[in-house]
Coordinates of C-alpha atoms in Angstrom, one line a residue:
Q24 CA 80.6 66.5 141.1
N25 CA 80.8 65.0 144.5
I26 CA 80.0 61.6 143.2
T27 CA 83.6 60.5 143.8
L28 CA 82.9 60.6 147.5
L29 CA 80.4 57.8 147.2
A30 CA 81.8 54.6 148.7
N31 CA 80.6 52.5 145.8
F32 CA 81.8 54.8 143.0
E33 CA 84.2 52.2 141.6
F34 CA 81.2 50.0 141.1
I35 CA 79.0 52.5 139.3
K36 CA 81.6 54.7 137.5
E37 CA 81.3 52.8 134.2
F38 CA 77.9 54.4 133.8
F39 CA 79.3 57.9 133.9
A40 CA 81.5 60.0 131.6
E41 CA 83.9 62.5 133.1
Y42 CA 83.5 66.0 131.8
E43 CA 85.7 68.8 133.2
R44 CA 84.8 68.7 137.0
Y45 CA 81.5 66.7 136.4
Y46 CA 80.4 63.2 135.8
L47 CA 77.6 62.8 133.3
L48 CA 75.3 59.8 133.1
K49 CA 76.0 57.9 129.8
T50 CA 73.1 57.2 127.5
P51 CA 73.1 55.6 124.0
P52 CA 72.9 58.0 121.0
G53 CA 69.3 59.3 120.6
R54 CA 68.3 58.3 124.1
F55 CA 67.3 60.4 127.1
I56 CA 67.3 59.6 130.8
A57 CA 64.0 61.6 131.1
T58 CA 61.4 62.5 128.6
P59 CA 59.5 65.8 128.2
H60 CA 56.6 66.1 130.6
N61 CA 54.3 69.0 130.5
E62 CA 51.0 69.2 132.3
T63 CA 49.7 71.6 129.6
A64 CA 50.4 69.2 126.7
H65 CA 47.3 68.0 124.7
V66 CA 46.8 64.3 125.1
K67 CA 44.9 61.5 123.2
G68 CA 45.2 57.7 123.1
V69 CA 45.5 55.4 126.0
G70 CA 44.6 57.2 129.3
E71 CA 46.6 55.2 131.8
N72 CA 49.7 53.1 131.8
P73 CA 50.4 53.2 128.0
K74 CA 53.1 50.9 126.7
V75 CA 54.4 53.7 124.5
T76 CA 54.2 57.5 125.1
I77 CA 54.9 59.6 122.0
T78 CA 55.7 63.3 122.8
E79 CA 55.4 65.5 119.7
F80 CA 56.8 69.0 119.2
S81 CA 54.9 70.4 116.3
S82 CA 54.0 73.6 114.4
F83 CA 50.7 74.1 112.4
S84 CA 52.6 76.1 109.8
C85 CA 55.1 73.3 109.0
E86 CA 54.4 70.9 106.1
S87 CA 56.5 68.1 107.6
C88 CA 54.5 68.5 110.8
R89 CA 51.3 68.0 108.8
D90 CA 52.7 64.8 107.4
M91 CA 53.9 63.7 110.8
S92 CA 50.4 64.3 112.2
L93 CA 48.9 62.0 109.6
A94 CA 51.5 59.3 110.4
L95 CA 50.8 59.6 114.2
S96 CA 47.1 59.4 113.6
A97 CA 47.6 56.2 111.7
V98 CA 49.7 54.8 114.5
L99 CA 47.1 55.6 117.1
E100 CA 44.6 53.7 115.1
R101 CA 47.0 50.8 114.6
Y102 CA 47.8 50.5 118.4
P103 CA 44.6 51.7 120.1
I104 CA 45.5 50.1 123.5
D105 CA 49.2 50.8 123.5
V106 CA 50.0 54.4 122.6
T107 CA 49.5 57.8 124.2
L108 CA 50.2 60.9 122.1
R109 CA 51.2 64.2 123.9
F110 CA 51.2 67.3 121.7
I111 CA 53.4 70.3 122.6
H112 CA 53.5 73.5 120.5
F113 CA 56.8 74.4 118.9
N114 CA 56.5 78.1 118.0
R115 CA 58.4 79.0 114.9
G116 CA 57.2 82.6 115.1
G117 CA 55.3 84.5 112.4
H118 CA 51.7 83.2 111.9
D119 CA 52.4 80.4 114.5
N120 CA 51.3 82.7 117.2
D121 CA 47.8 83.1 115.8
L122 CA 47.5 79.4 114.9
I123 CA 48.5 78.4 118.4
Q124 CA 45.9 80.9 119.7
A125 CA 43.2 79.3 117.6
A126 CA 44.1 75.8 118.8
E127 CA 44.2 76.9 122.5
C128 CA 40.9 78.8 122.2
S129 CA 39.4 75.6 120.8
A130 CA 40.8 73.6 123.7
E131 CA 38.9 75.8 126.1
Q132 CA 35.8 74.4 124.4
W133 CA 37.1 70.8 124.4
K134 CA 37.8 70.9 120.7
F135 CA 41.6 71.0 120.5
W136 CA 42.0 67.9 118.3
Q137 CA 39.2 69.0 115.9
M138 CA 41.0 72.3 115.4
H139 CA 44.3 70.6 115.2
D140 CA 43.2 68.3 112.4
T141 CA 41.4 71.0 110.5
L142 CA 44.4 73.5 110.7
F143 CA 46.7 70.9 109.2
A144 CA 44.2 70.0 106.5
R145 CA 43.7 73.6 105.5
Q146 CA 47.3 74.7 105.9
K147 CA 47.5 76.2 102.4
D148 CA 44.7 78.6 103.2
F149 CA 46.4 80.3 106.2
T150 CA 47.4 83.4 104.3
N151 CA 45.9 85.5 101.4
K152 CA 47.8 86.3 98.2
Y153 CA 49.5 89.2 100.0
G154 CA 50.8 87.0 102.8
D155 CA 48.5 88.4 105.4
F156 CA 47.0 86.0 108.0
N157 CA 43.5 84.8 107.2
F158 CA 41.6 85.4 110.4
G159 CA 38.4 84.8 108.6
L160 CA 39.5 81.2 108.1
M161 CA 39.9 80.7 111.8
A162 CA 36.3 81.9 112.4
E163 CA 35.1 79.7 109.6
I164 CA 36.8 76.6 111.0
A165 CA 35.5 77.5 114.5
E166 CA 31.9 77.3 113.1
E167 CA 32.6 74.1 111.2
I168 CA 33.8 72.2 114.2
G169 CA 30.9 73.4 116.4
L170 CA 32.5 76.0 118.6
D171 CA 30.7 78.9 120.3
T172 CA 31.9 81.4 117.8
D173 CA 31.4 84.4 120.1
K174 CA 33.5 82.9 122.8
F175 CA 36.1 81.9 120.2
S176 CA 36.3 85.4 118.8
E177 CA 36.6 86.8 122.3
C178 CA 39.4 84.4 123.1
M179 CA 41.3 85.1 119.8
A180 CA 41.3 88.8 120.7
D181 CA 42.9 88.2 124.1
K182 CA 46.5 87.9 122.9
G183 CA 48.1 87.3 126.3
R184 CA 45.7 84.6 127.4
F185 CA 48.0 81.7 127.0
A186 CA 51.4 83.4 127.5
A187 CA 52.4 81.5 130.6
K188 CA 51.3 78.1 129.1
L189 CA 53.3 78.7 125.9
Q190 CA 56.4 79.9 127.9
N191 CA 56.2 76.6 129.8
M192 CA 56.1 74.7 126.5
Q193 CA 59.0 76.7 125.1
K194 CA 61.0 76.0 128.2
I195 CA 60.4 72.3 127.8
A196 CA 61.6 72.4 124.2
A197 CA 64.7 74.4 125.2
D198 CA 65.5 72.1 128.1
F199 CA 65.5 69.1 125.8
G200 CA 67.4 70.8 123.0
I201 CA 64.6 70.8 120.5
K202 CA 65.7 72.9 117.6
A203 CA 63.1 72.0 114.9
A204 CA 59.7 70.7 114.2
P205 CA 58.6 68.0 113.9
S206 CA 60.5 66.3 116.7
I207 CA 59.2 63.4 118.7
F208 CA 60.1 61.2 121.7
I209 CA 59.0 57.6 121.5
N210 CA 59.3 56.8 125.2
N211 CA 62.9 57.9 125.8
G212 CA 64.1 57.6 122.2
F213 CA 64.4 60.9 120.2
V214 CA 63.7 61.4 116.5
E215 CA 64.1 64.8 114.8
G216 CA 62.2 65.3 111.5
F217 CA 59.5 63.4 109.7
I218 CA 59.3 59.6 109.8
T219 CA 56.7 57.4 108.1
K220 CA 54.0 55.5 109.9
D221 CA 55.8 52.3 109.1
K222 CA 59.0 53.5 110.7
L223 CA 57.0 54.7 113.7
S224 CA 55.3 51.3 113.9
E225 CA 58.7 49.6 113.8
K226 CA 60.0 51.7 116.7
I227 CA 56.9 51.0 118.7
E228 CA 57.2 47.3 118.1
N229 CA 60.8 47.4 119.3
V230 CA 59.9 49.2 122.6

């Protein structure tokens, strides 16, 4: 709020909007000055200096998130030297806690993306006919993707193992006003809800 004390305020004030006692930096609709950064995000794609960084907030229990995951995979294949994908959990409650646990336990054995892909592919099998979570499926998938199943089971039983990590991710989502999954940032541009691989490609081409 002390920005008016700057000698060159007259020069730069067109970039700010006055709100009560504060001056807020203007941005175009759907644009952010900063983008979510979380050192605990799961990353694949270009390792250094990507042209485009996509940050995805997603839930394994969400059908639209499954569709978004397929679209993002297609985009990574289409732009193998341009795009980095950063995955951040968006916890919707319910069975999400166990699904996130399974993914993070897999990450400890360097198999996050294998579990990620399989969870989305088998989304309809998460619960039995009574609505109870299918823990047996998690063990089955763990064996399918080549995990040490004893270590995986031990990890799944330790419910507080990733509490700090997930609180960090939840704080990032709250700080950026994320209210639903899927939500993505394409560099500093924000999109809420599913968009097709062609729309994603169009946005990438326009960066």
